[in-house]
Amino acid sequence: ERCFGRRPRRRTRSRAESGRCAMPKKGKTKNGGAPAGGKKQEEDLDAILAELSLLDGLGKALIPCTEEPCERPSPRVHGTLTHVGGGDAMHFLFFGGESYDGKKSHTYSELYRMLIDAPKEKEAREGVKEPHTVRWSAVRCEGGPKARSSHVAVEHQGSVYMFGGEFTSPSLAKFSHYGDTWRFEVRGEGNAGVWEDLSPLCTGTSPSPRSGHRATIAGGRMIIFGGFFDNGKEVRYYNDLHVLHLEERRWEHLGGGRGTSFNSGSPWPSARSGCGLVAQGKDTLLLLGGFTREGAAAASGEEEAGGSATWDFWRCDLTREAKGKGGTKA
């Protein structure tokens, strides 16, 4: 399970020991701007999320950031590392993630820039093999996305687009999913950039709150498949395919999920998280493997609840999906 985007949060605790309680059904808005959950959630999670809402300054159209050099970030998992350009140095942005110190879980909202300096032209020409220099800087903002892990991020024309993820309570007993959409406008070194909350600006219906999903970029579109949602009572995995048309800021549901024609008679991947998803050109997707663990037993967190990994391989023609003709199992 750990290899597919989930860590064993509650394996050492029974339902009674962890103080788990059933959450009410999620109250998702059209564009999924708030994390799923409700009044029955663990108190420490409610308090932390309320505090984060105040600190994040939600509602600002553009949130400018500053930048300063820093050491390498502390160890963490399930963040996103996004390649955002080349030039004299390879340029990456790292956001979010989580860690566990043996007592508490920590979820991060930190954004870092990582620059990997290429060897100098003369040294490269003469075959001098010097180690690459890695430089880190902290991008600090007065707002921006809440702390999260297991989200997705892609780059398109100088901006990073991010969707979803989850926040874990310090006690590991509860976690909440996000269904919001963000854009970070990448700027040059020394001019950090700005965050923009796209959730209230996008038309169409966005994917429901989730984590463990996968995303790729193709033809000016952010494409999202799968993921899971856990409300403390049941664990639900998804096989729906969504597209965000980036220029139009418009969500489109291409297939999968309940109540769609794609599930009857047409080939379609089963529900899963943690799969591999890449674009081949602008109209073809390749999907490999994944993990699923569903039902009320899975929400108990007990080892025997199990789960299953799959290693099937799918090819999806996006022009066919728009016409409702399904995918192809390779």
Short mmCIF file of C-alpha atoms in Angstrom, two decimals:
data_model
loop_
_atom_site.label_atom_id
_atom_site.label_comp_id
_atom_site.label_asym_id
_atom_site.label_seq_id
_atom_site.Cartn_x
_atom_site.Cartn_y
_atom_site.Cartn_z
CA GLU A 1 0.00 0.00 0.00
CA ARG A 2 2.79 2.41 0.81
CA CYS A 3 4.09 2.22 -2.74
CA PHE A 4 0.84 3.47 -4.26
CA GLY A 5 0.34 6.86 -2.68
CA ARG A 6 -0.97 5.85 0.75
CA ARG A 7 0.81 5.27 4.01
CA PRO A 8 -0.48 2.95 6.76
CA ARG A 9 -1.99 5.72 8.89
CA ARG A 10 -4.01 3.56 11.20
CA ARG A 11 -2.52 0.10 11.02
CA THR A 12 -1.32 0.18 14.60
CA ARG A 13 -4.62 1.49 15.93
CA SER A 14 -8.03 -0.05 16.22
CA ARG A 15 -11.11 2.05 15.48
CA ALA A 16 -11.63 2.65 19.21
CA GLU A 17 -8.00 3.53 19.90
CA SER A 18 -7.83 6.08 17.11
CA GLY A 19 -11.10 7.73 18.11
CA ARG A 20 -12.43 7.42 14.61
CA CYS A 21 -15.97 8.47 13.88
CA ALA A 22 -18.05 8.48 10.73
CA MET A 23 -18.00 11.75 8.83
CA PRO A 24 -21.08 13.13 7.10
CA LYS A 25 -21.18 13.10 3.33
CA LYS A 26 -19.06 15.67 1.60
CA GLY A 27 -20.66 18.96 0.65
CA LYS A 28 -18.87 19.64 -2.62
CA THR A 29 -19.56 22.85 -4.47
CA LYS A 30 -19.61 23.03 -8.24
CA ASN A 31 -15.91 23.71 -8.46
CA GLY A 32 -14.92 21.72 -5.37
CA GLY A 33 -13.15 24.56 -3.56
CA ALA A 34 -13.37 23.16 0.00
CA PRO A 35 -11.99 19.96 1.49
CA ALA A 36 -14.49 17.19 2.03
CA GLY A 37 -15.66 16.50 5.55
CA GLY A 38 -17.94 18.04 8.15
CA LYS A 39 -18.76 18.75 11.78
CA LYS A 40 -18.10 15.19 12.88
CA GLN A 41 -14.44 15.36 11.96
CA GLU A 42 -11.73 15.11 14.55
CA GLU A 43 -11.50 18.38 16.53
CA ASP A 44 -7.81 18.97 15.95
CA LEU A 45 -8.30 18.67 12.18
CA ASP A 46 -11.19 21.17 12.21
CA ALA A 47 -9.18 23.67 14.24
CA ILE A 48 -6.11 23.35 12.04
CA LEU A 49 -8.05 23.75 8.80
CA ALA A 50 -9.89 26.78 10.19
CA GLU A 51 -6.58 28.37 11.14
CA LEU A 52 -5.13 27.61 7.72
CA SER A 53 -8.11 29.31 6.06
CA LEU A 54 -7.33 32.51 7.94
CA LEU A 55 -3.61 32.33 7.18
CA ASP A 56 -4.00 31.47 3.52
CA GLY A 57 -5.88 34.64 2.62
CA LEU A 58 -8.33 32.86 0.34
CA GLY A 59 -10.29 35.15 -1.93
CA LYS A 60 -7.33 37.18 -3.18
CA ALA A 61 -7.16 37.18 -6.97
CA LEU A 62 -3.36 37.21 -7.12
CA ILE A 63 -1.07 36.41 -4.20
CA PRO A 64 2.48 37.73 -4.72
CA CYS A 65 5.43 35.85 -3.23
CA THR A 66 8.97 36.62 -2.19
CA GLU A 67 12.02 34.37 -2.36
CA GLU A 68 15.18 33.79 -0.37
CA PRO A 69 17.98 31.17 -0.47
CA CYS A 70 17.60 28.26 1.93
CA GLU A 71 18.89 24.80 2.80
CA ARG A 72 17.41 21.67 1.29
CA PRO A 73 13.88 21.00 2.66
CA SER A 74 13.41 18.47 5.45
CA PRO A 75 12.57 14.87 4.43
CA ARG A 76 8.97 14.36 3.26
CA VAL A 77 6.81 12.27 0.92
CA HIS A 78 3.91 12.78 -1.51
CA GLY A 79 4.83 16.32 -2.56
CA THR A 80 5.06 17.38 -6.21
CA LEU A 81 8.25 18.19 -8.12
CA THR A 82 7.47 20.03 -11.36
CA HIS A 83 9.94 20.86 -14.12
CA VAL A 84 9.34 24.46 -15.17
CA GLY A 85 12.19 25.35 -17.51
CA GLY A 86 15.80 25.04 -18.55
CA GLY A 87 18.28 27.68 -19.66
CA ASP A 88 21.51 27.95 -17.72
CA ALA A 89 20.02 25.80 -14.97
CA MET A 90 17.38 23.10 -14.77
CA HIS A 91 14.45 24.66 -12.94
CA PHE A 92 11.98 22.82 -10.68
CA LEU A 93 9.29 23.75 -8.15
CA PHE A 94 8.53 21.52 -5.16
CA PHE A 95 5.28 21.94 -3.22
CA GLY A 96 3.68 20.32 -0.17
CA GLY A 97 4.19 16.79 1.09
CA GLU A 98 4.08 15.26 4.55
CA SER A 99 6.28 13.56 7.13
CA TYR A 100 5.90 11.58 10.35
CA ASP A 101 8.32 11.97 13.27
CA GLY A 102 7.10 8.95 15.23
CA LYS A 103 4.59 10.98 17.23
CA LYS A 104 2.84 13.39 14.89
CA SER A 105 2.16 13.81 11.22
CA HIS A 106 3.22 17.07 9.57
CA THR A 107 1.64 18.32 6.34
CA TYR A 108 3.34 21.15 4.46
CA SER A 109 2.28 24.17 2.40
CA GLU A 110 5.82 25.23 1.59
CA LEU A 111 6.89 26.02 -1.97
CA TYR A 112 10.55 25.66 -2.96
CA ARG A 113 12.49 26.48 -6.09
CA MET A 114 15.28 24.04 -7.01
CA LEU A 115 17.91 25.07 -9.55
CA ILE A 116 20.43 22.55 -10.88
CA ASP A 117 23.30 24.42 -12.50
CA ALA A 118 24.59 22.85 -15.68
CA PRO A 119 28.38 22.40 -16.17
CA LYS A 120 30.06 25.37 -17.76
CA GLU A 121 30.27 25.22 -21.54
CA LYS A 122 34.06 24.99 -21.61
CA GLU A 123 34.16 22.23 -18.99
CA ALA A 124 31.46 20.28 -20.83
CA ARG A 125 33.33 20.63 -24.14
CA GLU A 126 36.60 19.41 -22.59
CA GLY A 127 34.87 16.51 -20.88
CA VAL A 128 35.47 17.76 -17.35
CA LYS A 129 33.03 15.94 -15.10
CA GLU A 130 32.16 18.24 -12.22
CA PRO A 131 29.15 17.50 -10.00
CA HIS A 132 26.07 19.58 -10.66
CA THR A 133 25.40 22.34 -8.17
CA VAL A 134 21.92 22.23 -6.62
CA ARG A 135 20.55 25.47 -5.20
CA TRP A 136 17.38 25.77 -3.11
CA SER A 137 15.28 28.83 -2.32
CA ALA A 138 12.09 29.21 -0.27
CA VAL A 139 9.18 30.90 -2.02
CA ARG A 140 7.17 32.63 0.69
CA CYS A 141 3.60 33.84 0.17
CA GLU A 142 1.00 35.50 2.38
CA GLY A 143 -1.57 33.14 0.98
CA GLY A 144 -1.81 30.29 -1.48
CA PRO A 145 -2.91 26.66 -1.28
CA LYS A 146 -3.42 25.03 2.12
CA ALA A 147 -0.98 22.41 3.34
CA ARG A 148 -1.46 19.13 1.47
CA SER A 149 0.06 15.97 0.06
CA SER A 150 -0.84 13.47 -2.68
CA HIS A 151 -2.02 16.27 -5.00
CA VAL A 152 -1.03 16.72 -8.65
CA ALA A 153 0.82 19.51 -10.47
CA VAL A 154 1.67 20.09 -14.14
CA GLU A 155 3.44 22.89 -16.03
CA HIS A 156 2.08 24.77 -19.04
CA GLN A 157 3.50 27.92 -20.67
CA GLY A 158 5.26 29.23 -17.60
CA SER A 159 2.61 28.34 -15.01
CA VAL A 160 2.15 25.39 -12.67
CA TYR A 161 -1.41 24.10 -12.30
CA MET A 162 -2.35 22.10 -9.19
CA PHE A 163 -5.44 20.14 -8.17
CA GLY A 164 -6.66 18.25 -5.09
CA GLY A 165 -4.72 16.44 -2.40
CA GLU A 166 -5.27 15.72 1.29
CA PHE A 167 -4.52 17.11 4.72
CA THR A 168 -3.68 14.67 7.52
CA SER A 169 -4.40 15.44 11.17
CA PRO A 170 -1.35 15.32 13.49
CA SER A 171 -2.73 12.23 15.26
CA LEU A 172 -3.12 10.37 11.91
CA ALA A 173 -6.73 9.54 12.84
CA LYS A 174 -8.39 11.72 10.21
CA PHE A 175 -7.63 13.36 6.94
CA SER A 176 -9.53 15.66 4.61
CA HIS A 177 -9.52 15.85 0.81
CA TYR A 178 -9.31 18.95 -1.35
CA GLY A 179 -11.03 19.67 -4.66
CA ASP A 180 -9.54 23.08 -5.41
CA THR A 181 -7.59 24.26 -8.45
CA TRP A 182 -4.58 26.60 -8.26
CA ARG A 183 -2.16 28.26 -10.67
CA PHE A 184 1.35 29.46 -9.83
CA GLU A 185 2.80 31.87 -12.36
CA VAL A 186 6.48 31.03 -12.55
CA ARG A 187 8.87 33.95 -12.82
CA GLY A 188 12.63 34.23 -12.98
CA GLU A 189 15.04 33.73 -10.13
CA GLY A 190 14.70 36.61 -7.64
CA ASN A 191 11.12 37.35 -8.79
CA ALA A 192 9.30 34.49 -7.18
CA GLY A 193 5.88 34.63 -8.88
CA VAL A 194 2.23 34.70 -7.82
CA TRP A 195 -0.44 32.22 -6.73
CA GLU A 196 -3.96 32.40 -8.16
CA ASP A 197 -6.99 30.45 -6.89
CA LEU A 198 -8.75 29.21 -10.03
CA SER A 199 -11.54 27.35 -8.23
CA PRO A 200 -14.10 30.20 -8.41
CA LEU A 201 -12.99 31.12 -11.94
CA CYS A 202 -13.30 27.76 -13.72
CA THR A 203 -16.51 26.79 -15.48
CA GLY A 204 -17.83 23.25 -15.85
CA THR A 205 -17.78 20.67 -13.06
CA SER A 206 -14.39 19.86 -11.57
CA PRO A 207 -13.42 16.42 -10.23
CA SER A 208 -14.71 15.67 -6.74
CA PRO A 209 -12.26 16.12 -3.82
CA ARG A 210 -9.64 13.36 -3.90
CA SER A 211 -6.00 12.41 -3.53
CA GLY A 212 -3.75 9.79 -5.08
CA HIS A 213 -4.99 10.77 -8.55
CA ARG A 214 -2.66 11.31 -11.49
CA ALA A 215 -2.31 14.16 -13.98
CA THR A 216 -0.50 14.98 -17.19
CA ILE A 217 -0.51 17.79 -19.76
CA ALA A 218 -1.56 17.37 -23.39
CA GLY A 219 -2.56 19.92 -26.00
CA GLY A 220 -3.03 22.79 -23.54
CA ARG A 221 -5.12 20.62 -21.20
CA MET A 222 -4.50 19.29 -17.70
CA ILE A 223 -5.82 15.73 -17.69
CA ILE A 224 -6.73 13.98 -14.42
CA PHE A 225 -7.55 10.32 -13.86
CA GLY A 226 -8.58 8.30 -10.80
CA GLY A 227 -7.70 8.83 -7.16
CA PHE A 228 -9.57 7.99 -3.96
CA PHE A 229 -11.78 9.51 -1.26
CA ASP A 230 -12.06 8.27 2.34
CA ASN A 231 -14.78 9.72 4.58
CA GLY A 232 -13.96 7.54 7.58
CA LYS A 233 -16.84 5.18 6.83
CA GLU A 234 -15.98 3.91 3.38
CA VAL A 235 -13.12 4.19 0.93
CA ARG A 236 -14.05 5.07 -2.63
CA TYR A 237 -11.72 4.79 -5.61
CA TYR A 238 -12.35 6.54 -8.93
CA ASN A 239 -11.90 5.76 -12.61
CA ASP A 240 -13.20 9.04 -14.02
CA LEU A 241 -11.30 11.12 -16.57
CA HIS A 242 -11.43 14.92 -16.39
CA VAL A 243 -9.87 17.64 -18.52
CA LEU A 244 -9.18 21.26 -17.60
CA HIS A 245 -8.90 23.38 -20.74
CA LEU A 246 -6.28 25.79 -19.44
CA GLU A 247 -6.83 28.75 -21.74
CA GLU A 248 -10.60 28.64 -21.30
CA ARG A 249 -10.39 27.62 -17.63
CA ARG A 250 -13.14 25.10 -18.31
CA TRP A 251 -13.52 21.63 -16.79
CA GLU A 252 -14.86 18.77 -18.89
CA HIS A 253 -15.74 15.22 -17.79
CA LEU A 254 -14.70 12.82 -20.55
CA GLY A 255 -15.73 9.51 -19.02
CA GLY A 256 -15.69 7.00 -16.19
CA GLY A 257 -17.47 7.26 -12.87
CA ARG A 258 -21.05 6.35 -12.14
CA GLY A 259 -23.93 6.97 -14.48
CA THR A 260 -21.96 7.51 -17.69
CA SER A 261 -22.25 5.74 -21.01
CA PHE A 262 -18.55 4.87 -20.89
CA ASN A 263 -19.17 2.21 -18.24
CA SER A 264 -21.57 0.14 -20.33
CA GLY A 265 -20.19 -1.74 -23.30
CA SER A 266 -17.04 0.34 -23.83
CA PRO A 267 -13.59 -0.67 -22.56
CA TRP A 268 -12.54 1.41 -19.58
CA PRO A 269 -9.90 1.10 -16.80
CA SER A 270 -11.12 0.05 -13.37
CA ALA A 271 -11.10 2.47 -10.41
CA ARG A 272 -7.62 3.04 -8.95
CA SER A 273 -5.09 5.46 -7.49
CA GLY A 274 -1.31 5.66 -7.81
CA CYS A 275 -1.23 4.64 -11.47
CA GLY A 276 1.22 5.83 -14.10
CA LEU A 277 -0.24 8.38 -16.53
CA VAL A 278 1.61 10.04 -19.42
CA ALA A 279 0.61 11.85 -22.60
CA GLN A 280 1.85 10.78 -26.00
CA GLY A 281 1.39 13.77 -28.25
CA LYS A 282 -1.67 15.94 -27.69
CA ASP A 283 -4.46 13.37 -28.08
CA THR A 284 -3.20 10.08 -26.61
CA LEU A 285 -2.91 8.93 -22.97
CA LEU A 286 -1.05 5.89 -21.66
CA LEU A 287 -2.06 4.46 -18.28
CA LEU A 288 -0.25 1.70 -16.37
CA GLY A 289 -1.03 -0.10 -13.11
CA GLY A 290 -2.44 1.33 -9.89
CA PHE A 291 -3.94 0.31 -6.58
CA THR A 292 -7.45 -0.07 -5.17
CA ARG A 293 -8.86 -0.78 -1.72
CA GLU A 294 -12.61 -0.27 -1.34
CA GLY A 295 -15.53 -0.85 0.98
CA ALA A 296 -16.36 -0.31 4.65
CA ALA A 297 -13.72 -2.84 5.72
CA ALA A 298 -11.00 -0.77 4.10
CA ALA A 299 -11.96 2.28 6.16
CA SER A 300 -11.30 0.35 9.37
CA GLY A 301 -7.59 0.63 8.66
CA GLU A 302 -6.99 -3.00 9.67
CA GLU A 303 -4.25 -4.92 7.92
CA GLU A 304 -6.62 -7.67 6.83
CA ALA A 305 -8.72 -5.16 4.88
CA GLY A 306 -6.09 -5.58 2.18
CA GLY A 307 -6.18 -4.11 -1.28
CA SER A 308 -4.98 -5.00 -4.71
CA ALA A 309 -2.48 -3.72 -7.23
CA THR A 310 -3.02 -4.02 -10.95
CA TRP A 311 -0.53 -4.02 -13.81
CA ASP A 312 -2.85 -3.55 -16.79
CA PHE A 313 -1.89 -1.16 -19.58
CA TRP A 314 -4.33 1.17 -21.34
CA ARG A 315 -4.23 3.52 -24.30
CA CYS A 316 -6.77 6.30 -24.50
CA ASP A 317 -7.52 8.32 -27.63
CA LEU A 318 -8.83 11.66 -26.36
CA THR A 319 -10.56 12.41 -29.64
CA ARG A 320 -12.53 9.16 -29.24
CA GLU A 321 -13.34 9.94 -25.60
CA ALA A 322 -14.91 13.22 -26.63
CA LYS A 323 -17.19 11.15 -28.89
CA GLY A 324 -17.94 8.55 -26.19
CA LYS A 325 -16.13 5.59 -27.74
CA GLY A 326 -14.08 4.46 -24.76
CA GLY A 327 -10.44 3.39 -24.42
CA THR A 328 -8.33 0.45 -25.56
CA LYS A 329 -6.65 -2.13 -23.33
CA ALA A 330 -3.12 -2.75 -24.58
#
